[in-house]
Structures are given as structure tokens and as C-alpha cells.
């Protein structure tokens, strides 16, 4: 059974850092494209970052470039999202998502509809 479990969220002051983890079970993470998304209250879910299977090529949305870093540890079957210099506008529920490499739809790794599997989310709140 494919399962994704996020953790690492919490309350942090502006300028602070958090590292989110997405632990995969039931499948080999490096065979899947993994995306991080976030959804703030009243807003649509948006793609934040993703990492492609195999090559490990990464993508970041403009608003987090230079502040967030996505990485994976194949041995731990875990993808991380290191978030630095956090801002109030980063406040959201963060989700990780997965799609098997041969099932890519070609919509774009930052598109919600590209993914087949989702975690339950972890809350990130940036506030003083």
C-alpha cells in the first residue's frame, strides 16, 4: 500500500527555519517524482518544489527559490524540504505527493493533477 507521511511542521518566527520530511512506504521513492505543495486558508493548493525520479532534477516555484531546498535520502525512503528565511506568507498546510515515473502526465511537476498519491499534510505557521 502506497503511503506518504509528512512531519516537521510547527510554529516558527519570521526568518526562522524548518525541515519537513515526507516518508514513503509501500514503494521505492527514487522511482517516483515527488512534489511538495502547500495550501493556505482560502487559497488553492500550489506547487512549491519537486524532485524527479532517477536524475533527481529539482524545481522550485519563484517565491521560494534561494530559501527552500528539496532533497531525498533513498536509503531512508524520505524526501525533505529544508525551509529557511521563512516569511509569514509561507504559512500553510504542506503536503507531499508522488507519481510513478512512467505515469507522468506531462502537465508539470508543480501541478496538483500530476500526482496520484498524497500525504495528510503538516501545518507550518510563521508568526512572531
CSV table of N, CA and C in Angstrom, one decimal:
chain,number,residue,atom,x,y,z
A,1,UNK,N,0.8,-1.2,0.0
A,1,UNK,CA,0.0,0.0,0.0
A,1,UNK,C,0.9,1.2,0.0
A,2,UNK,N,0.6,2.1,-1.0
A,2,UNK,CA,1.4,3.4,-1.0
A,2,UNK,C,1.0,4.3,0.0
A,3,UNK,N,1.9,4.9,0.8
A,3,UNK,CA,1.6,5.8,1.8
A,3,UNK,C,2.7,6.9,1.9
A,4,UNK,N,2.3,8.1,2.2
A,4,UNK,CA,3.2,9.2,2.4
A,4,UNK,C,2.8,9.9,3.7
A,5,UNK,N,3.8,10.1,4.5
A,5,UNK,CA,3.6,10.7,5.8
A,5,UNK,C,4.5,11.9,6.0
A,6,UNK,N,3.9,13.1,6.1
A,6,UNK,CA,4.7,14.3,6.4
A,6,UNK,C,4.9,14.6,7.9
A,7,UNK,N,5.9,15.2,8.2
A,7,UNK,CA,6.2,15.7,9.5
A,7,UNK,C,7.2,16.8,9.5
A,8,UNK,N,7.3,17.5,10.7
A,8,UNK,CA,8.3,18.6,10.8
A,8,UNK,C,7.7,19.9,10.8
A,9,UNK,N,6.4,20.1,10.6
A,9,UNK,CA,5.8,21.4,10.7
A,9,UNK,C,5.8,21.9,12.1
A,10,UNK,N,5.3,23.2,12.2
A,10,UNK,CA,5.3,23.8,13.5
A,10,UNK,C,5.2,25.3,13.4
A,11,UNK,N,5.3,25.9,14.6
A,11,UNK,CA,5.3,27.4,14.6
A,11,UNK,C,6.7,27.9,14.7
A,12,UNK,N,7.0,28.9,13.8
A,12,UNK,CA,8.4,29.4,13.8
A,12,UNK,C,8.3,30.9,13.5
A,13,UNK,N,9.2,31.7,14.0
A,13,UNK,CA,9.2,33.1,13.8
A,13,UNK,C,9.7,33.5,12.4
A,14,UNK,N,9.3,34.6,11.9
A,14,UNK,CA,9.8,35.0,10.6
A,14,UNK,C,11.4,35.0,10.6
A,15,UNK,N,11.9,34.6,9.5
A,15,UNK,CA,13.4,34.4,9.4
A,15,UNK,C,13.9,33.1,9.9
A,16,UNK,N,13.0,32.3,10.5
A,16,UNK,CA,13.5,31.0,11.1
A,16,UNK,C,13.5,29.9,10.0
A,17,UNK,N,13.7,28.7,10.5
A,17,UNK,CA,13.9,27.6,9.6
A,17,UNK,C,13.1,26.4,10.1
A,18,UNK,N,12.7,25.5,9.2
A,18,UNK,CA,12.1,24.3,9.5
A,18,UNK,C,12.5,23.3,8.4
A,19,UNK,N,12.5,22.0,8.8
A,19,UNK,CA,12.8,20.9,7.8
A,19,UNK,C,11.6,20.0,7.8
A,20,UNK,N,10.9,19.9,6.7
A,20,UNK,CA,9.8,19.0,6.6
A,20,UNK,C,10.3,17.6,6.0
A,21,UNK,N,9.7,16.5,6.5
A,21,UNK,CA,10.1,15.2,6.0
A,21,UNK,C,8.8,14.6,5.4
A,22,UNK,N,9.0,13.8,4.4
A,22,UNK,CA,8.0,13.0,3.7
A,22,UNK,C,8.5,11.6,3.6
A,23,UNK,N,8.0,10.7,4.5
A,23,UNK,CA,8.4,9.3,4.5
A,23,UNK,C,7.5,8.5,3.6
A,24,UNK,N,8.1,7.8,2.7
A,24,UNK,CA,7.3,6.9,1.8
A,24,UNK,C,7.3,5.5,2.2
A,25,UNK,N,6.2,4.8,2.1
A,25,UNK,CA,6.2,3.4,2.4
A,25,UNK,C,5.3,2.7,1.3
A,26,UNK,N,5.7,1.5,1.0
A,26,UNK,CA,4.9,0.7,0.0
A,26,UNK,C,5.5,0.9,-1.4
A,27,UNK,N,6.5,1.7,-1.6
A,27,UNK,CA,7.1,1.9,-2.9
A,27,UNK,C,8.5,2.5,-2.7
A,28,UNK,N,9.3,2.3,-3.8
A,28,UNK,CA,10.6,2.9,-3.8
A,28,UNK,C,10.6,4.3,-4.2
A,29,UNK,N,11.0,5.2,-3.4
A,29,UNK,CA,10.8,6.6,-3.6
A,29,UNK,C,11.5,7.1,-4.8
A,30,UNK,N,12.7,6.6,-5.1
A,30,UNK,CA,13.5,7.1,-6.2
A,30,UNK,C,12.9,6.6,-7.6
A,31,UNK,N,11.9,5.8,-7.6
A,31,UNK,CA,11.2,5.5,-8.8
A,31,UNK,C,10.0,6.5,-9.1
A,32,UNK,N,9.8,7.4,-8.2
A,32,UNK,CA,8.7,8.3,-8.3
A,32,UNK,C,9.2,9.8,-8.3
A,33,UNK,N,8.4,10.6,-9.0
A,33,UNK,CA,8.6,12.0,-8.8
A,33,UNK,C,7.8,12.4,-7.6
A,34,UNK,N,8.5,13.3,-6.8
A,34,UNK,CA,7.9,13.7,-5.5
A,34,UNK,C,7.7,15.3,-5.5
A,35,UNK,N,6.6,15.7,-5.2
A,35,UNK,CA,6.3,17.1,-5.1
A,35,UNK,C,5.9,17.6,-3.7
A,36,UNK,N,6.3,18.8,-3.4
A,36,UNK,CA,5.8,19.5,-2.2
A,36,UNK,C,4.8,20.6,-2.6
A,37,UNK,N,3.7,20.6,-1.9
A,37,UNK,CA,2.7,21.6,-2.2
A,37,UNK,C,2.3,22.2,-0.9
A,38,UNK,N,1.6,23.3,-1.0
A,38,UNK,CA,1.1,24.0,0.2
A,38,UNK,C,-0.3,24.6,-0.1
A,39,UNK,N,-1.0,24.7,1.0
A,39,UNK,CA,-2.4,25.3,0.8
A,39,UNK,C,-2.7,26.2,2.0
A,40,UNK,N,-2.8,27.5,1.8
A,40,UNK,CA,-3.2,28.4,2.8
A,40,UNK,C,-4.7,28.5,2.9
A,41,UNK,N,-5.2,29.0,4.0
A,41,UNK,CA,-6.7,29.1,4.1
A,41,UNK,C,-7.3,30.0,3.1
A,42,UNK,N,-8.3,29.5,2.4
A,42,UNK,CA,-9.0,30.3,1.4
A,42,UNK,C,-8.2,30.3,0.0
A,43,UNK,N,-7.1,29.6,-0.1
A,43,UNK,CA,-6.4,29.6,-1.3
A,43,UNK,C,-6.3,28.2,-1.9
A,44,UNK,N,-5.9,28.2,-3.2
A,44,UNK,CA,-5.8,26.9,-3.9
A,44,UNK,C,-4.4,26.3,-3.5
A,45,UNK,N,-4.4,25.0,-3.6
A,45,UNK,CA,-3.1,24.3,-3.3
A,45,UNK,C,-2.1,24.7,-4.5
A,46,UNK,N,-0.9,25.0,-4.1
A,46,UNK,CA,0.1,25.4,-5.0
A,46,UNK,C,1.4,24.5,-4.9
A,47,UNK,N,2.0,24.3,-6.1
A,47,UNK,CA,3.2,23.6,-6.1
A,47,UNK,C,4.4,24.4,-5.5
A,48,UNK,N,5.2,23.9,-4.7
A,48,UNK,CA,6.3,24.6,-4.1
A,48,UNK,C,7.6,24.1,-4.7
A,49,UNK,N,7.8,22.8,-4.7
A,49,UNK,CA,9.1,22.2,-5.2
A,49,UNK,C,8.8,20.8,-5.6
A,50,UNK,N,9.7,20.2,-6.4
A,50,UNK,CA,9.6,18.8,-6.7
A,50,UNK,C,10.9,18.3,-7.1
A,51,UNK,N,11.0,17.0,-7.0
A,51,UNK,CA,12.3,16.3,-7.4
A,51,UNK,C,11.9,15.1,-8.3
A,52,UNK,N,12.6,15.0,-9.4
A,52,UNK,CA,12.2,14.0,-10.4
A,52,UNK,C,13.0,12.7,-10.0
A,53,UNK,N,12.3,11.6,-10.3
A,53,UNK,CA,12.9,10.3,-10.1
A,53,UNK,C,14.1,10.1,-10.9
A,54,UNK,N,15.0,9.2,-10.5
A,54,UNK,CA,16.2,8.9,-11.3
A,54,UNK,C,17.2,10.1,-11.2
A,55,UNK,N,17.1,11.1,-12.1
A,55,UNK,CA,18.1,12.2,-12.2
A,55,UNK,C,18.1,13.0,-10.9
A,56,UNK,N,17.0,13.1,-10.2
A,56,UNK,CA,17.0,14.0,-9.1
A,56,UNK,C,16.9,15.5,-9.4
A,57,UNK,N,16.6,15.8,-10.7
A,57,UNK,CA,16.4,17.2,-11.1
A,57,UNK,C,15.3,17.8,-10.2
A,58,UNK,N,15.6,19.1,-9.8
A,58,UNK,CA,14.7,19.7,-8.9
A,58,UNK,C,14.0,21.0,-9.6
A,59,UNK,N,12.9,21.3,-9.0
A,59,UNK,CA,12.2,22.5,-9.4
A,59,UNK,C,11.7,23.3,-8.2
A,60,UNK,N,11.7,24.6,-8.3
A,60,UNK,CA,11.2,25.5,-7.2
A,60,UNK,C,10.3,26.6,-7.8
A,61,UNK,N,9.2,26.8,-7.1
A,61,UNK,CA,8.4,28.0,-7.5
A,61,UNK,C,9.2,29.2,-7.2
A,62,UNK,N,8.9,30.3,-7.9
A,62,UNK,CA,9.7,31.5,-7.8
A,62,UNK,C,9.8,32.1,-6.3
A,63,UNK,N,8.7,32.0,-5.6
A,63,UNK,CA,8.6,32.6,-4.3
A,63,UNK,C,9.5,31.9,-3.3
A,64,UNK,N,10.0,30.7,-3.6
A,64,UNK,CA,10.8,30.0,-2.6
A,64,UNK,C,12.2,29.8,-3.0
A,65,UNK,N,12.5,30.2,-4.3
A,65,UNK,CA,13.9,30.0,-4.8
A,65,UNK,C,14.9,30.7,-3.9
A,66,UNK,N,16.0,30.0,-3.6
A,66,UNK,CA,17.0,30.5,-2.7
A,66,UNK,C,16.7,30.4,-1.3
A,67,UNK,N,15.5,30.0,-0.9
A,67,UNK,CA,15.2,29.8,0.5
A,67,UNK,C,14.9,28.4,0.9
A,68,UNK,N,14.3,27.6,0.0
A,68,UNK,CA,13.9,26.3,0.2
A,68,UNK,C,14.8,25.3,-0.6
A,69,UNK,N,15.0,24.1,-0.1
A,69,UNK,CA,15.8,23.1,-0.7
A,69,UNK,C,15.1,21.8,-0.6
A,70,UNK,N,14.9,21.1,-1.7
A,70,UNK,CA,14.3,19.8,-1.7
A,70,UNK,C,15.5,18.8,-1.9
A,71,UNK,N,15.4,17.7,-1.1
A,71,UNK,CA,16.4,16.6,-1.2
A,71,UNK,C,15.8,15.3,-0.9
A,72,UNK,N,16.5,14.2,-1.2
A,72,UNK,CA,15.9,12.9,-0.9
A,72,UNK,C,17.0,12.0,-0.3
A,73,UNK,N,16.6,11.1,0.5
A,73,UNK,CA,17.5,10.1,1.1
A,73,UNK,C,16.9,8.8,0.7
A,74,UNK,N,17.5,8.1,-0.3
A,74,UNK,CA,16.9,6.9,-0.9
A,74,UNK,C,17.0,5.8,0.2
A,75,UNK,N,18.0,5.7,1.0
A,75,UNK,CA,18.1,4.7,2.0
A,75,UNK,C,17.0,4.8,3.0
A,76,UNK,N,16.6,6.0,3.3
A,76,UNK,CA,15.5,6.2,4.3
A,76,UNK,C,14.2,6.4,3.6
A,77,UNK,N,14.2,6.3,2.3
A,77,UNK,CA,12.9,6.5,1.5
A,77,UNK,C,12.2,7.7,2.0
A,78,UNK,N,12.9,8.8,2.1
A,78,UNK,CA,12.4,10.1,2.6
A,78,UNK,C,12.8,11.2,1.7
A,79,UNK,N,11.9,12.1,1.5
A,79,UNK,CA,12.2,13.4,0.8
A,79,UNK,C,12.0,14.5,1.8
A,80,UNK,N,13.0,15.5,1.8
A,80,UNK,CA,13.0,16.6,2.7
A,80,UNK,C,12.7,17.9,2.0
A,81,UNK,N,12.2,18.8,2.8
A,81,UNK,CA,12.1,20.2,2.3
A,81,UNK,C,12.6,21.1,3.4
A,82,UNK,N,13.9,21.6,3.1
A,82,UNK,CA,14.5,22.5,4.1
A,82,UNK,C,14.0,23.9,3.7
A,83,UNK,N,13.4,24.6,4.7
A,83,UNK,CA,12.9,25.9,4.5
A,83,UNK,C,13.6,26.9,5.4
A,84,UNK,N,14.3,27.8,4.8
A,84,UNK,CA,15.0,28.9,5.5
A,84,UNK,C,14.4,30.2,5.2
A,85,UNK,N,14.7,31.2,6.1
A,85,UNK,CA,14.3,32.6,5.9
A,85,UNK,C,12.8,32.6,5.7
A,86,UNK,N,12.1,31.9,6.6
A,86,UNK,CA,10.6,31.8,6.4
A,86,UNK,C,9.9,33.1,6.6
A,87,UNK,N,8.8,33.3,5.9
A,87,UNK,CA,8.1,34.5,5.9
A,87,UNK,C,6.6,34.2,6.3
A,88,UNK,N,5.9,35.2,6.7
A,88,UNK,CA,4.5,35.0,7.1
A,88,UNK,C,3.7,34.3,6.0
A,89,UNK,N,4.0,34.7,4.8
A,89,UNK,CA,3.3,34.2,3.6
A,89,UNK,C,3.6,32.7,3.3
A,90,UNK,N,4.5,32.2,4.0
A,90,UNK,CA,4.8,30.7,3.8
A,90,UNK,C,3.9,29.9,4.7
A,91,UNK,N,3.1,30.5,5.5
A,91,UNK,CA,2.1,29.8,6.4
A,91,UNK,C,1.1,29.1,5.6
A,92,UNK,N,1.0,27.8,5.8
A,92,UNK,CA,0.1,26.9,5.1
A,92,UNK,C,0.2,25.5,5.6
A,93,UNK,N,-0.7,24.6,5.1
A,93,UNK,CA,-0.5,23.2,5.3
A,93,UNK,C,0.3,22.7,4.1
A,94,UNK,N,1.4,22.0,4.4
A,94,UNK,CA,2.3,21.5,3.4
A,94,UNK,C,2.0,20.0,3.2
A,95,UNK,N,2.0,19.6,1.9
A,95,UNK,CA,1.7,18.2,1.5
A,95,UNK,C,2.8,17.7,0.6
A,96,UNK,N,3.1,16.5,0.7
A,96,UNK,CA,3.9,15.8,-0.3
A,96,UNK,C,3.1,14.9,-1.1
A,97,UNK,N,3.5,14.7,-2.4
A,97,UNK,CA,2.7,13.9,-3.3
A,97,UNK,C,3.7,13.1,-4.2
A,98,UNK,N,3.2,12.0,-4.8
A,98,UNK,CA,4.0,11.2,-5.6
A,98,UNK,C,3.3,10.7,-6.8
A,99,UNK,N,4.1,10.5,-7.9
A,99,UNK,CA,3.6,9.9,-9.1
A,99,UNK,C,4.7,9.0,-9.6
A,100,UNK,N,4.4,7.8,-10.0
A,100,UNK,CA,5.3,6.8,-10.6
A,100,UNK,C,5.8,7.4,-11.9
A,101,UNK,N,7.1,7.2,-12.2
A,101,UNK,CA,7.8,7.9,-13.3
A,101,UNK,C,7.1,7.6,-14.6
A,102,UNK,N,6.6,6.4,-14.8
A,102,UNK,CA,6.0,6.1,-16.1
A,102,UNK,C,4.6,6.5,-16.2
A,103,UNK,N,4.1,7.1,-15.1
A,103,UNK,CA,2.7,7.6,-15.2
A,103,UNK,C,2.7,9.1,-15.2
A,104,UNK,N,3.8,9.8,-15.5
A,104,UNK,CA,3.8,11.2,-15.6
A,104,UNK,C,2.8,11.6,-16.7
A,105,UNK,N,2.1,12.7,-16.4
A,105,UNK,CA,1.1,13.2,-17.4
A,105,UNK,C,1.7,14.3,-18.2
A,106,UNK,N,2.8,14.8,-17.8
A,106,UNK,CA,3.5,15.9,-18.6
A,106,UNK,C,2.8,17.2,-18.3
A,107,UNK,N,2.0,17.4,-17.3
A,107,UNK,CA,1.4,18.6,-17.0
A,107,UNK,C,2.4,19.6,-16.4
A,108,UNK,N,3.3,19.0,-15.6
A,108,UNK,CA,4.3,19.8,-14.9
A,108,UNK,C,4.3,19.4,-13.4
A,109,UNK,N,5.6,19.3,-12.9
A,109,UNK,CA,5.7,18.7,-11.6
A,109,UNK,C,5.1,19.6,-10.5
A,110,UNK,N,4.8,20.8,-10.8
A,110,UNK,CA,4.1,21.7,-9.8
A,110,UNK,C,2.6,21.7,-9.9
A,111,UNK,N,2.1,20.8,-10.7
A,111,UNK,CA,0.6,20.7,-10.9
A,111,UNK,C,0.0,19.7,-10.0
A,112,UNK,N,-1.1,20.0,-9.3
A,112,UNK,CA,-1.7,19.1,-8.4
A,112,UNK,C,-2.2,17.8,-9.2
A,113,UNK,N,-2.7,18.0,-10.4
A,113,UNK,CA,-3.2,16.9,-11.1
A,113,UNK,C,-2.2,16.0,-11.7
A,114,UNK,N,-0.9,16.3,-11.5
A,114,UNK,CA,0.2,15.4,-12.0
A,114,UNK,C,0.3,14.2,-11.1
A,115,UNK,N,-0.2,14.2,-9.8
A,115,UNK,CA,0.2,13.3,-8.8
A,115,UNK,C,-1.0,12.3,-8.5
A,116,UNK,N,-0.6,11.1,-8.1
A,116,UNK,CA,-1.5,10.1,-7.7
A,116,UNK,C,-1.7,9.8,-6.2
A,117,UNK,N,-0.6,10.1,-5.5
A,117,UNK,CA,-0.7,9.8,-4.1
A,117,UNK,C,-0.3,11.1,-3.3
A,118,UNK,N,-1.0,11.2,-2.1
A,118,UNK,CA,-0.8,12.4,-1.3
A,118,UNK,C,-0.7,12.0,0.2
A,119,UNK,N,0.1,12.8,0.9
A,119,UNK,CA,0.1,12.7,2.3
A,119,UNK,C,-1.0,13.5,3.0
A,120,UNK,N,-1.0,13.4,4.3
A,120,UNK,CA,-2.1,14.1,5.1
A,120,UNK,C,-1.8,15.5,5.4
A,121,UNK,N,-0.6,15.9,5.2
A,121,UNK,CA,-0.2,17.3,5.4
A,121,UNK,C,0.3,17.6,6.8
A,122,UNK,N,1.1,18.7,6.8
A,122,UNK,CA,1.7,19.2,8.1
A,122,UNK,C,1.6,20.7,8.1
A,123,UNK,N,1.2,21.2,9.2
A,123,UNK,CA,0.9,22.7,9.3
A,123,UNK,C,2.2,23.4,9.6
A,124,UNK,N,2.5,24.5,8.8
A,124,UNK,CA,3.6,25.4,9.0
A,124,UNK,C,3.0,26.8,9.3
A,125,UNK,N,3.3,27.3,10.4
A,125,UNK,CA,2.9,28.7,10.8
A,125,UNK,C,4.1,29.5,11.1
A,126,UNK,N,4.2,30.6,10.3
A,126,UNK,CA,5.2,31.6,10.5
A,126,UNK,C,4.7,32.9,11.1
A,127,UNK,N,5.0,33.1,12.3
A,127,UNK,CA,4.4,34.3,13.1
A,127,UNK,C,5.3,34.7,14.2
A,128,UNK,N,5.3,35.9,14.5
A,128,UNK,CA,6.0,36.4,15.7
A,128,UNK,C,5.1,36.5,16.9
